[in-house]
Amino acid sequence: MDGKLRRWVLTGAIILVLLGGVATVGWARGVQSFSVKLSSPANSRPFLGGGGPLFVGALLDLSGLEASVPGVHFRPDLGNNGIFLLRGGGGFGGNATLRMGGLGVGASWTTPVENSSEFDKARFSLDYGGVTLERLIGTQRQLAAAIGVLLGRGSFELQLFRSVSGDFAQVTAHPNSVQLKRSFLFAQPYLSAEYRLLDFAGLRVTLGYWFSVSFSGWQLSGGQSVVGGPLTSLGMPVIQIMLVFGG
């Protein structure tokens, strides 16, 4: 265990001891309002507004892309079922019936290129953002459910690299990468459920189906269009988990 890790462990232990002491003193004095607030928020209505970090798990099918680039296979982040993880943030606001908001997420995945004399590494990136419109369909104490749609745009990006060595003149004389990008529009109908953990924080889980369509082709980094290529359209189930801070 290195010094930095030891410091983190020691700091965490001290914090736990201090929190335990505070809780013990509070219980001994009969101060119950704090624990009641933690276990049962006084404000049981759904969030009218809030935001925070979010994670998206997507069943991303990249077989078309991999067939177009022999020797490339992008491995999912979770298991062998094609669950790729994206990270980002978002927020929303409204009233007890309708809420509007927005979000943005993205991620990239790198893999070796096998049996190729041109490149030895590939990177695929997915970034998108949009606006949400949803309607609350039910509330029960600290729980709320909503149905809605996410609309927006984003881009796919593919980069192919070759490891190089040499001085400045040698490296610049032989370019070692190709970068391609394709923009798209997308829609995602979804069903969400949220649970208010505290008066100011909660957890939101969203299940949806994400579908994109591209009306333009792939482009090189300089703006030159490339004819053909995969991912003209793409559909995938997604699950989104968001830590909400608001009220």
Coordinates of N, CA and C in Angstrom, one line a residue:
M1 N 0.8 -1.2 0.0 CA 0.0 0.0 0.0 C 0.9 1.2 0.0
D2 N 0.8 2.1 -1.0 CA 1.6 3.3 -1.1 C 1.1 4.4 -0.1
G3 N 2.0 5.4 0.0 CA 1.7 6.5 0.9 C 0.4 7.2 0.7
K4 N 0.1 7.5 -0.6 CA -1.2 8.2 -0.9 C -2.4 7.4 -0.5
L5 N -2.4 6.0 -0.8 CA -3.5 5.2 -0.4 C -3.6 5.1 1.1
R6 N -2.5 5.0 1.8 CA -2.6 4.9 3.2 C -3.2 6.2 3.8
R7 N -2.9 7.4 3.2 CA -3.5 8.6 3.7 C -5.0 8.6 3.5
W8 N -5.4 8.1 2.3 CA -6.9 8.1 2.1 C -7.6 7.1 3.1
V9 N -7.0 6.0 3.3 CA -7.6 5.0 4.3 C -7.6 5.6 5.7
L10 N -6.5 6.3 6.1 CA -6.5 6.8 7.4 C -7.5 8.0 7.5
T11 N -7.6 8.8 6.5 CA -8.6 9.9 6.5 C -10.0 9.3 6.6
G12 N -10.3 8.3 5.8 CA -11.6 7.7 5.9 C -11.9 7.1 7.2
A13 N -11.0 6.5 7.9 CA -11.2 5.9 9.2 C -11.5 7.0 10.2
I14 N -10.7 8.1 10.1 CA -11.0 9.2 11.1 C -12.4 9.7 10.9
I15 N -12.8 9.9 9.6 CA -14.1 10.4 9.4 C -15.2 9.5 9.9
L16 N -15.0 8.2 9.7 CA -16.0 7.2 10.2 C -16.1 7.3 11.8
V17 N -14.9 7.4 12.4 CA -14.9 7.5 13.9 C -15.6 8.7 14.4
L18 N -15.3 9.9 13.7 CA -16.0 11.1 14.1 C -17.5 11.0 13.9
L19 N -17.9 10.5 12.7 CA -19.3 10.4 12.5 C -20.0 9.5 13.5
G20 N -19.3 8.4 13.8 CA -19.9 7.5 14.9 C -20.0 8.1 16.2
G21 N -19.0 9.0 16.6 CA -19.1 9.7 17.8 C -20.2 10.7 17.9
V22 N -20.4 11.4 16.7 CA -21.5 12.4 16.7 C -22.9 11.7 16.8
A23 N -23.0 10.6 16.1 CA -24.3 9.8 16.1 C -24.6 9.3 17.5
T24 N -23.5 8.8 18.2 CA -23.7 8.3 19.5 C -24.2 9.4 20.5
V25 N -23.5 10.6 20.4 CA -23.9 11.7 21.3 C -25.3 12.2 21.0
G26 N -25.6 12.2 19.7 CA -27.0 12.7 19.3 C -28.0 11.7 19.9
W27 N -27.8 10.4 19.8 CA -28.7 9.5 20.3 C -28.9 9.6 21.8
A28 N -27.8 9.7 22.5 CA -27.8 9.8 23.9 C -28.6 11.0 24.4
R29 N -28.6 12.1 23.7 CA -29.3 13.3 24.1 C -30.7 13.3 23.6
G30 N -31.1 12.3 22.9 CA -32.5 12.2 22.4 C -32.8 13.1 21.2
V31 N -31.8 13.4 20.5 CA -32.0 14.3 19.3 C -32.4 13.4 18.1
Q32 N -33.7 13.3 17.8 CA -34.2 12.4 16.9 C -34.5 13.0 15.5
S33 N -34.6 14.3 15.5 CA -35.0 15.0 14.3 C -34.1 14.7 13.1
F34 N -32.8 14.6 13.4 CA -31.8 14.4 12.3 C -32.0 13.1 11.7
S35 N -32.1 12.0 12.5 CA -32.3 10.7 12.0 C -33.6 10.5 11.3
V36 N -34.6 11.2 11.8 CA -35.9 11.1 11.1 C -35.9 11.7 9.7
K37 N -35.1 12.8 9.6 CA -35.0 13.5 8.3 C -34.3 12.7 7.3
L38 N -33.3 11.9 7.8 CA -32.5 11.1 6.9 C -33.4 9.9 6.4
S39 N -34.1 9.3 7.3 CA -34.9 8.1 6.9 C -36.2 8.4 6.2
S40 N -36.8 9.6 6.5 CA -38.0 9.9 5.9 C -38.0 11.4 5.6
P41 N -37.7 11.8 4.4 CA -37.7 13.3 4.0 C -39.0 13.9 4.3
A42 N -39.0 15.1 4.9 CA -40.2 15.8 5.2 C -40.9 16.2 3.9
N43 N -40.1 16.5 2.8 CA -40.7 16.9 1.5 C -40.8 15.7 0.7
S44 N -42.0 15.1 0.6 CA -42.2 13.8 -0.1 C -42.7 14.0 -1.5
R45 N -42.9 15.3 -2.0 CA -43.3 15.5 -3.4 C -42.2 15.2 -4.4
P46 N -42.5 15.0 -5.6 CA -41.4 14.8 -6.6 C -40.5 16.0 -6.8
F47 N -39.3 15.8 -7.3 CA -38.5 17.0 -7.5 C -39.1 17.9 -8.6
L48 N -39.1 19.2 -8.3 CA -39.6 20.2 -9.3 C -38.4 20.6 -10.1
G49 N -37.2 20.5 -9.6 CA -36.0 20.8 -10.3 C -34.8 20.2 -9.7
G50 N -33.8 19.9 -10.5 CA -32.6 19.3 -9.9 C -31.6 19.0 -11.1
G51 N -30.5 18.4 -10.7 CA -29.5 18.0 -11.6 C -28.4 17.3 -10.9
G52 N -27.5 16.7 -11.7 CA -26.3 16.0 -11.2 C -25.7 15.1 -12.2
P53 N -24.7 14.3 -11.7 CA -24.0 13.4 -12.6 C -24.8 12.3 -13.0
L54 N -24.5 11.7 -14.1 CA -25.3 10.5 -14.6 C -24.4 9.6 -15.3
F55 N -24.8 8.3 -15.3 CA -24.1 7.2 -16.0 C -25.1 6.5 -16.9
V56 N -24.7 6.2 -18.2 CA -25.6 5.5 -19.1 C -24.9 4.2 -19.5
G57 N -25.7 3.1 -19.4 CA -25.3 1.8 -19.9 C -26.1 1.5 -21.2
A58 N -25.4 1.3 -22.2 CA -26.0 1.1 -23.6 C -25.6 -0.2 -24.2
L59 N -26.6 -0.9 -24.7 CA -26.4 -2.1 -25.5 C -26.0 -1.8 -26.9
L60 N -24.8 -1.3 -27.0 CA -24.3 -0.7 -28.3 C -23.8 -1.8 -29.2
D61 N -24.4 -1.9 -30.4 CA -24.0 -2.9 -31.4 C -23.1 -2.3 -32.4
L62 N -21.8 -2.6 -32.3 CA -20.8 -2.1 -33.2 C -20.4 -3.1 -34.3
S63 N -21.2 -4.1 -34.5 CA -20.8 -5.1 -35.5 C -20.6 -4.5 -36.9
G64 N -21.5 -3.6 -37.3 CA -21.3 -3.0 -38.6 C -20.0 -2.2 -38.8
L65 N -19.6 -1.5 -37.7 CA -18.4 -0.7 -37.7 C -17.2 -1.7 -37.8
E66 N -17.3 -2.8 -37.0 CA -16.2 -3.7 -36.9 C -16.0 -4.5 -38.2
A67 N -17.1 -4.7 -38.9 CA -17.1 -5.4 -40.2 C -16.4 -4.5 -41.3
S68 N -16.6 -3.2 -41.1 CA -16.0 -2.2 -42.0 C -14.5 -2.0 -41.8
V69 N -14.0 -2.3 -40.6 CA -12.6 -2.1 -40.2 C -12.1 -3.4 -39.7
P70 N -11.6 -4.3 -40.6 CA -11.1 -5.6 -40.2 C -10.0 -5.5 -39.2
G71 N -10.1 -6.5 -38.3 CA -9.1 -6.5 -37.2 C -9.4 -5.7 -36.0
V72 N -10.6 -5.1 -36.0 CA -11.0 -4.2 -34.8 C -12.2 -4.9 -34.1
H73 N -12.1 -4.9 -32.8 CA -13.2 -5.4 -31.9 C -13.2 -4.6 -30.7
F74 N -14.2 -3.8 -30.5 CA -14.4 -2.9 -29.3 C -15.1 -3.7 -28.2
R75 N -14.4 -3.9 -27.1 CA -14.9 -4.7 -26.0 C -15.8 -3.8 -25.1
P76 N -17.0 -4.4 -24.7 CA -17.9 -3.7 -23.7 C -17.2 -3.5 -22.4
D77 N -17.7 -2.5 -21.7 CA -17.2 -2.2 -20.3 C -17.7 -3.2 -19.3
L78 N -18.9 -3.7 -19.5 CA -19.5 -4.7 -18.5 C -19.8 -6.0 -19.2
G79 N -19.2 -7.1 -18.8 CA -19.6 -8.4 -19.2 C -19.4 -8.6 -20.7
N80 N -20.1 -9.6 -21.2 CA -20.0 -9.9 -22.7 C -21.3 -9.6 -23.4
N81 N -22.2 -8.9 -22.8 CA -23.5 -8.6 -23.4 C -23.6 -7.3 -24.1
G82 N -22.4 -6.6 -24.3 CA -22.4 -5.4 -25.0 C -22.8 -4.2 -24.3
I83 N -22.6 -4.1 -23.0 CA -22.9 -2.9 -22.2 C -21.8 -2.0 -22.1
F84 N -21.9 -0.9 -22.9 CA -20.9 0.2 -22.9 C -21.3 1.3 -22.0
L85 N -20.4 1.9 -21.2 CA -20.7 2.9 -20.2 C -20.3 4.3 -20.7
L86 N -21.3 5.2 -20.6 CA -21.0 6.6 -20.9 C -21.3 7.5 -19.7
R87 N -20.6 8.6 -19.6 CA -20.7 9.5 -18.4 C -21.0 10.9 -18.8
G88 N -21.7 11.6 -17.9 CA -22.0 13.0 -18.2 C -22.8 13.6 -17.1
G89 N -23.7 14.5 -17.4 CA -24.5 15.2 -16.4 C -25.7 15.8 -17.1
G90 N -26.7 16.2 -16.2 CA -27.9 16.7 -16.8 C -28.7 17.4 -15.7
G91 N -29.9 17.9 -16.0 CA -30.8 18.6 -15.1 C -32.1 18.7 -15.7
F92 N -33.1 19.2 -14.8 CA -34.5 19.3 -15.3 C -35.2 20.3 -14.3
G93 N -36.3 20.8 -14.8 CA -37.1 21.7 -13.9 C -38.5 21.8 -14.5
G94 N -39.5 22.2 -13.6 CA -40.9 22.3 -14.1 C -41.8 22.3 -12.9
N95 N -43.0 21.7 -13.1 CA -44.0 21.7 -12.0 C -44.4 20.3 -11.7
A96 N -45.5 20.1 -11.0 CA -45.9 18.8 -10.6 C -46.5 17.9 -11.7
T97 N -46.6 18.5 -13.0 CA -47.1 17.7 -14.1 C -46.1 17.6 -15.2
L98 N -45.5 18.7 -15.6 CA -44.5 18.7 -16.7 C -43.2 19.2 -16.3
R99 N -42.1 18.5 -16.9 CA -40.8 19.0 -16.6 C -40.0 19.0 -17.9
M100 N -39.1 19.9 -18.0 CA -38.1 20.0 -19.2 C -36.7 20.0 -18.6
G101 N -35.8 19.6 -19.5 CA -34.4 19.5 -19.0 C -33.5 19.3 -20.2
G102 N -32.3 18.8 -19.8 CA -31.3 18.5 -20.8 C -30.2 17.7 -20.2
L103 N -29.4 17.1 -21.1 CA -28.2 16.3 -20.6 C -27.2 16.2 -21.7
G104 N -26.0 15.8 -21.3 CA -24.9 15.5 -22.3 C -24.1 14.4 -21.7
V105 N -23.7 13.4 -22.6 CA -22.9 12.3 -22.1 C -21.9 12.0 -23.3
G106 N -20.9 11.2 -22.9 CA -19.9 10.7 -23.9 C -18.9 9.7 -23.3
A107 N -18.2 9.0 -24.2 CA -17.2 8.1 -23.8 C -16.4 7.7 -25.1
S108 N -15.3 7.1 -24.8 CA -14.5 6.5 -25.9 C -13.9 5.2 -25.5
W109 N -13.6 4.3 -26.5 CA -13.1 3.0 -26.3 C -12.0 2.7 -27.2
T110 N -10.9 2.2 -26.7 CA -9.7 1.9 -27.5 C -9.4 0.4 -27.5
T111 N -9.0 -0.1 -28.7 CA -8.7 -1.5 -28.9 C -7.5 -1.7 -29.8
P112 N -6.8 -2.8 -29.7 CA -5.7 -3.0 -30.7 C -6.3 -3.4 -32.1
V113 N -5.6 -3.1 -33.1 CA -6.0 -3.5 -34.5 C -5.1 -4.7 -34.8
E114 N -5.8 -5.8 -35.1 CA -5.1 -7.1 -35.4 C -4.8 -7.3 -36.9
N115 N -3.7 -7.9 -37.2 CA -3.4 -8.3 -38.6 C -3.5 -7.1 -39.6
S116 N -2.9 -6.0 -39.2 CA -2.9 -4.8 -40.1 C -1.5 -4.3 -40.1
S117 N -1.0 -4.0 -41.3 CA 0.3 -3.4 -41.5 C 0.2 -1.8 -41.4
E118 N -1.0 -1.3 -41.4 CA -1.1 0.2 -41.5 C -1.3 0.8 -40.1
F119 N -2.1 0.1 -39.2 CA -2.5 0.7 -37.9 C -2.4 -0.4 -36.9
D120 N -2.1 0.0 -35.6 CA -2.1 -1.0 -34.5 C -3.0 -0.6 -33.4
K121 N -3.8 0.5 -33.5 CA -4.7 0.9 -32.4 C -5.9 1.7 -33.0
A122 N -7.0 1.4 -32.5 CA -8.2 2.1 -32.9 C -9.0 2.7 -31.7
R123 N -9.6 3.8 -31.9 CA -10.4 4.4 -30.8 C -11.8 4.9 -31.4
F124 N -12.9 4.5 -30.7 CA -14.2 4.9 -31.1 C -14.8 5.7 -30.0
S125 N -15.4 6.8 -30.4 CA -16.0 7.8 -29.5 C -17.5 8.0 -29.8
L126 N -18.3 8.1 -28.8 CA -19.7 8.5 -28.9 C -20.0 9.6 -28.0
D127 N -20.5 10.7 -28.5 CA -20.9 11.9 -27.7 C -22.3 12.4 -28.2
Y128 N -23.1 12.7 -27.2 CA -24.4 13.3 -27.6 C -25.0 14.1 -26.5
G129 N -25.9 14.9 -26.9 CA -26.7 15.8 -25.9 C -28.0 16.2 -26.4
G130 N -28.9 16.6 -25.6 CA -30.2 16.9 -26.0 C -31.1 17.5 -24.9
V131 N -32.4 17.7 -25.3 CA -33.3 18.2 -24.4 C -34.4 17.2 -24.0
T132 N -34.9 17.2 -22.9 CA -36.0 16.3 -22.4 C -37.3 17.0 -22.2
L133 N -38.3 16.3 -22.4 CA -39.7 16.7 -22.1 C -40.4 15.5 -21.5
E134 N -40.9 15.7 -20.3 CA -41.5 14.5 -19.6 C -42.8 14.9 -18.8
R135 N -43.6 13.9 -18.6 CA -44.8 14.1 -17.8 C -44.8 13.1 -16.7
L136 N -45.1 13.6 -15.5 CA -45.2 12.8 -14.3 C -46.5 11.9 -14.4
I137 N -46.4 10.6 -14.2 CA -47.6 9.8 -14.3 C -48.0 9.1 -13.0
G138 N -47.2 9.4 -11.9 CA -47.6 8.8 -10.6 C -46.6 9.2 -9.6
T139 N -47.1 9.4 -8.4 CA -46.3 9.7 -7.2 C -46.8 8.9 -6.0
Q140 N -45.9 8.5 -5.1 CA -46.2 7.7 -3.9 C -45.2 8.0 -2.9
R141 N -45.5 8.9 -1.9 CA -44.5 9.3 -0.9 C -43.2 9.7 -1.5
Q142 N -42.1 9.0 -1.3 CA -40.8 9.4 -1.8 C -40.6 9.0 -3.3
L143 N -41.5 8.3 -3.9 CA -41.3 7.8 -5.2 C -42.1 8.6 -6.3
A144 N -41.6 8.6 -7.5 CA -42.3 9.3 -8.6 C -41.9 8.6 -9.9
A145 N -42.8 8.6 -10.8 CA -42.6 8.0 -12.1 C -43.0 9.0 -13.2
A146 N -42.2 8.9 -14.3 CA -42.5 9.8 -15.4 C -42.3 9.1 -16.8
I147 N -42.9 9.6 -17.8 CA -42.7 9.2 -19.1 C -42.3 10.4 -20.0
G148 N -41.3 10.2 -20.9 CA -40.8 11.3 -21.6 C -40.1 11.0 -22.9
V149 N -39.4 12.0 -23.4 CA -38.6 11.8 -24.6 C -37.4 12.7 -24.6
L150 N -36.3 12.2 -25.0 CA -35.0 12.9 -25.2 C -34.7 13.1 -26.6
L151 N -34.5 14.3 -27.1 CA -34.2 14.6 -28.5 C -33.0 15.5 -28.5
G152 N -32.1 15.1 -29.5 CA -30.9 15.9 -29.7 C -30.0 15.5 -30.8
R153 N -28.7 15.7 -30.7 CA -27.8 15.4 -31.7 C -26.5 15.0 -31.1
G154 N -25.6 14.4 -31.9 CA -24.3 14.0 -31.4 C -23.4 13.6 -32.6
S155 N -22.4 12.8 -32.2 CA -21.4 12.4 -33.3 C -20.7 11.1 -32.9
F156 N -20.4 10.3 -33.9 CA -19.5 9.2 -33.8 C -18.1 9.6 -34.3
E157 N -17.1 9.1 -33.7 CA -15.8 9.4 -34.2 C -14.9 8.1 -34.1
L158 N -14.2 7.9 -35.2 CA -13.3 6.8 -35.3 C -11.9 7.3 -35.6
Q159 N -10.9 6.8 -34.8 CA -9.5 7.2 -35.0 C -8.7 5.9 -35.1
L160 N -7.8 5.9 -36.1 CA -6.9 4.8 -36.4 C -5.5 5.3 -36.2
F161 N -4.7 4.6 -35.4 CA -3.3 5.0 -35.1 C -2.3 4.0 -35.5
R162 N -1.1 4.5 -35.8 CA 0.1 3.6 -35.9 C 1.2 4.1 -35.0
S163 N 1.8 3.3 -34.2 CA 2.9 3.7 -33.4 C 4.1 4.0 -34.3
V164 N 4.7 5.1 -33.9 CA 5.9 5.6 -34.7 C 7.0 5.9 -33.8
S165 N 8.2 6.0 -34.4 CA 9.4 6.3 -33.7 C 10.3 7.1 -34.6
G166 N 11.2 7.9 -34.1 CA 12.1 8.7 -34.9 C 12.1 10.1 -34.4
D167 N 12.8 11.0 -35.2 CA 12.9 12.4 -34.8 C 11.7 13.2 -35.4
F168 N 11.7 14.5 -35.2 CA 10.5 15.3 -35.6 C 10.3 15.2 -37.1
A169 N 11.4 15.3 -37.9 CA 11.2 15.2 -39.4 C 10.7 13.9 -39.8
Q170 N 11.1 12.8 -39.2 CA 10.6 11.5 -39.6 C 9.1 11.3 -39.3
V171 N 8.7 11.8 -38.1 CA 7.4 11.6 -37.7 C 6.4 12.4 -38.5
T172 N 6.8 13.7 -38.8 CA 5.9 14.5 -39.6 C 5.9 14.2 -41.1
A173 N 6.9 13.4 -41.5 CA 6.9 13.0 -43.0 C 6.0 11.9 -43.3
H174 N 5.6 11.1 -42.2 CA 4.7 10.0 -42.4 C 3.6 10.0 -41.4
P175 N 2.4 10.6 -41.8 CA 1.3 10.7 -40.9 C 0.9 9.3 -40.3
N176 N 0.6 9.3 -39.0 CA 0.4 8.0 -38.4 C -1.0 7.8 -37.9
S177 N -2.0 8.6 -38.4 CA -3.4 8.5 -37.9 C -4.4 9.0 -38.9
V178 N -5.6 8.4 -38.8 CA -6.7 8.8 -39.6 C -7.9 9.1 -38.6
Q179 N -8.5 10.2 -38.8 CA -9.7 10.6 -37.9 C -10.9 10.8 -38.7
L180 N -12.0 10.1 -38.4 CA -13.2 10.2 -39.2 C -14.3 10.5 -38.2
K181 N -15.3 11.4 -38.6 CA -16.4 11.8 -37.7 C -17.7 11.8 -38.5
R182 N -18.7 11.4 -37.8 CA -20.1 11.4 -38.4 C -21.1 12.0 -37.4
S183 N -21.8 13.0 -37.8 CA -22.9 13.5 -36.9 C -24.2 12.8 -37.1
F184 N -25.1 13.0 -36.2 CA -26.4 12.3 -36.3 C -27.4 13.1 -35.4
L185 N -28.7 12.8 -35.7 CA -29.8 13.2 -34.8 C -30.3 12.0 -34.1
F186 N -30.9 12.1 -33.0 CA -31.4 11.0 -32.2 C -32.6 11.3 -31.4
A187 N -33.4 10.3 -31.1 CA -34.5 10.4 -30.2 C -34.5 9.2 -29.2
Q188 N -35.0 9.4 -28.0 CA -35.0 8.4 -27.0 C -36.3 8.5 -26.1
P189 N -37.3 7.7 -26.5 CA -38.5 7.7 -25.5 C -38.0 6.9 -24.3
Y190 N -38.6 7.3 -23.1 CA -38.1 6.6 -21.9 C -39.2 6.6 -20.8
L191 N -39.0 5.8 -19.8 CA -39.7 5.7 -18.6 C -38.8 5.8 -17.5
S192 N -39.1 6.7 -16.5 CA -38.1 6.9 -15.4 C -38.8 6.8 -14.1
A193 N -38.0 6.5 -13.1 CA -38.5 6.4 -11.7 C -37.4 7.1 -10.8
E194 N -37.9 7.8 -9.8 CA -37.0 8.5 -8.9 C -37.4 8.3 -7.5
Y195 N -36.4 8.2 -6.6 CA -36.6 8.0 -5.2 C -35.9 9.1 -4.4
R196 N -36.6 9.9 -3.6 CA -36.0 11.0 -2.8 C -35.4 10.4 -1.6
L197 N -34.1 10.4 -1.6 CA -33.3 9.9 -0.4 C -33.3 10.9 0.7
L198 N -33.1 12.1 0.4 CA -33.1 13.2 1.4 C -33.9 14.4 0.8
D199 N -34.1 15.4 1.6 CA -34.9 16.5 1.1 C -34.2 17.2 -0.1
F200 N -32.9 17.0 -0.2 CA -32.2 17.7 -1.3 C -31.5 16.8 -2.3
A201 N -31.7 15.5 -2.1 CA -31.0 14.6 -3.0 C -31.8 13.3 -3.2
G202 N -31.6 12.7 -4.4 CA -32.3 11.5 -4.7 C -31.7 10.7 -5.8
L203 N -32.3 9.6 -6.2 CA -31.7 8.7 -7.2 C -32.8 8.5 -8.3
R204 N -32.3 8.7 -9.6 CA -33.3 8.6 -10.7 C -32.8 7.5 -11.7
V205 N -33.6 6.6 -12.0 CA -33.3 5.5 -13.0 C -34.2 5.6 -14.2
T206 N -33.6 5.6 -15.4 CA -34.4 5.7 -16.6 C -34.1 4.6 -17.5
L207 N -35.2 4.0 -18.1 CA -35.1 3.0 -19.1 C -35.6 3.5 -20.4
G208 N -34.9 3.3 -21.5 CA -35.4 3.9 -22.8 C -34.8 3.1 -24.0
Y209 N -35.2 3.6 -25.1 CA -34.6 3.0 -26.4 C -34.1 4.2 -27.2
W210 N -32.9 4.2 -27.5 CA -32.2 5.3 -28.2 C -32.0 4.9 -29.7
F211 N -32.4 5.8 -30.5 CA -32.3 5.6 -32.0 C -31.7 6.8 -32.7
S212 N -30.7 6.6 -33.5 CA -30.1 7.7 -34.2 C -30.2 7.5 -35.7
V213 N -30.1 8.6 -36.5 CA -30.1 8.5 -37.9 C -29.2 9.7 -38.4
S214 N -28.3 9.4 -39.4 CA -27.4 10.3 -39.9 C -27.8 10.7 -41.3
F215 N -27.8 12.0 -41.6 CA -28.1 12.5 -42.9 C -26.9 13.0 -43.7
S216 N -25.7 12.8 -43.1 CA -24.5 13.2 -43.7 C -23.5 12.0 -43.5
G217 N -22.5 12.0 -44.4 CA -21.5 10.9 -44.4 C -20.4 11.2 -43.4
W218 N -19.5 10.2 -43.4 CA -18.3 10.4 -42.6 C -17.4 11.5 -43.2
Q219 N -16.7 12.2 -42.3 CA -15.8 13.3 -42.7 C -14.4 13.1 -42.1
L220 N -13.4 13.4 -42.9 CA -12.0 13.5 -42.3 C -11.9 14.7 -41.4
S221 N -10.8 14.8 -40.7 CA -10.6 15.9 -39.7 C -10.5 17.2 -40.5
G222 N -10.1 17.2 -41.7 CA -10.0 18.5 -42.5 C -11.3 18.9 -43.1
G223 N -12.4 18.1 -43.0 CA -13.7 18.4 -43.5 C -14.0 17.7 -44.8
Q224 N -13.1 16.9 -45.3 CA -13.4 16.2 -46.6 C -14.4 15.0 -46.4
S225 N -15.4 14.9 -47.2 CA -16.4 13.9 -47.1 C -15.9 12.6 -47.6
V226 N -16.3 11.5 -47.0 CA -15.9 10.1 -47.4 C -17.2 9.4 -47.7
V227 N -17.2 8.8 -48.9 CA -18.4 8.0 -49.4 C -18.5 6.7 -48.6
G228 N -19.7 6.3 -48.3 CA -20.0 5.1 -47.6 C -19.7 5.1 -46.1
G229 N -19.6 3.9 -45.6 CA -19.3 3.7 -44.2 C -20.5 3.3 -43.3
P230 N -20.2 2.8 -42.1 CA -21.3 2.2 -41.2 C -22.0 3.3 -40.4
L231 N -22.9 2.9 -39.6 CA -23.6 3.7 -38.6 C -24.5 4.8 -39.2
T232 N -25.1 4.5 -40.4 CA -26.1 5.4 -40.9 C -27.3 5.5 -40.0
S233 N -27.6 4.4 -39.3 CA -28.6 4.4 -38.3 C -28.2 3.5 -37.2
L234 N -28.7 3.7 -36.0 CA -28.3 2.8 -34.9 C -29.4 2.9 -33.8
G235 N -29.8 1.7 -33.3 CA -30.8 1.6 -32.2 C -30.2 0.8 -31.1
M236 N -30.6 1.2 -29.8 CA -30.1 0.4 -28.7 C -30.9 0.7 -27.5
P237 N -31.1 -0.3 -26.6 CA -31.7 -0.1 -25.3 C -30.7 0.6 -24.4
V238 N -31.1 1.5 -23.5 CA -30.2 2.1 -22.6 C -30.9 2.2 -21.2
I239 N -30.0 2.2 -20.2 CA -30.4 2.4 -18.8 C -29.6 3.6 -18.3
Q240 N -30.2 4.5 -17.7 CA -29.5 5.7 -17.2 C -29.7 5.9 -15.7
I241 N -28.7 6.1 -15.0 CA -28.7 6.3 -13.5 C -28.2 7.7 -13.2
M242 N -29.0 8.5 -12.5 CA -28.6 9.9 -12.2 C -28.7 10.2 -10.7
L243 N -27.7 10.8 -10.1 CA -27.8 11.3 -8.8 C -28.3 12.7 -8.8
V244 N -29.5 12.9 -8.2 CA -30.2 14.2 -8.4 C -30.0 15.0 -7.1
F245 N -29.6 16.3 -7.3 CA -29.6 17.3 -6.2 C -30.5 18.4 -6.6
G246 N -31.5 18.7 -5.7 CA -32.5 19.7 -6.0 C -33.5 19.8 -5.0
G247 N -34.7 20.2 -5.4 CA -35.8 20.4 -4.4 C -37.1 20.5 -5.1

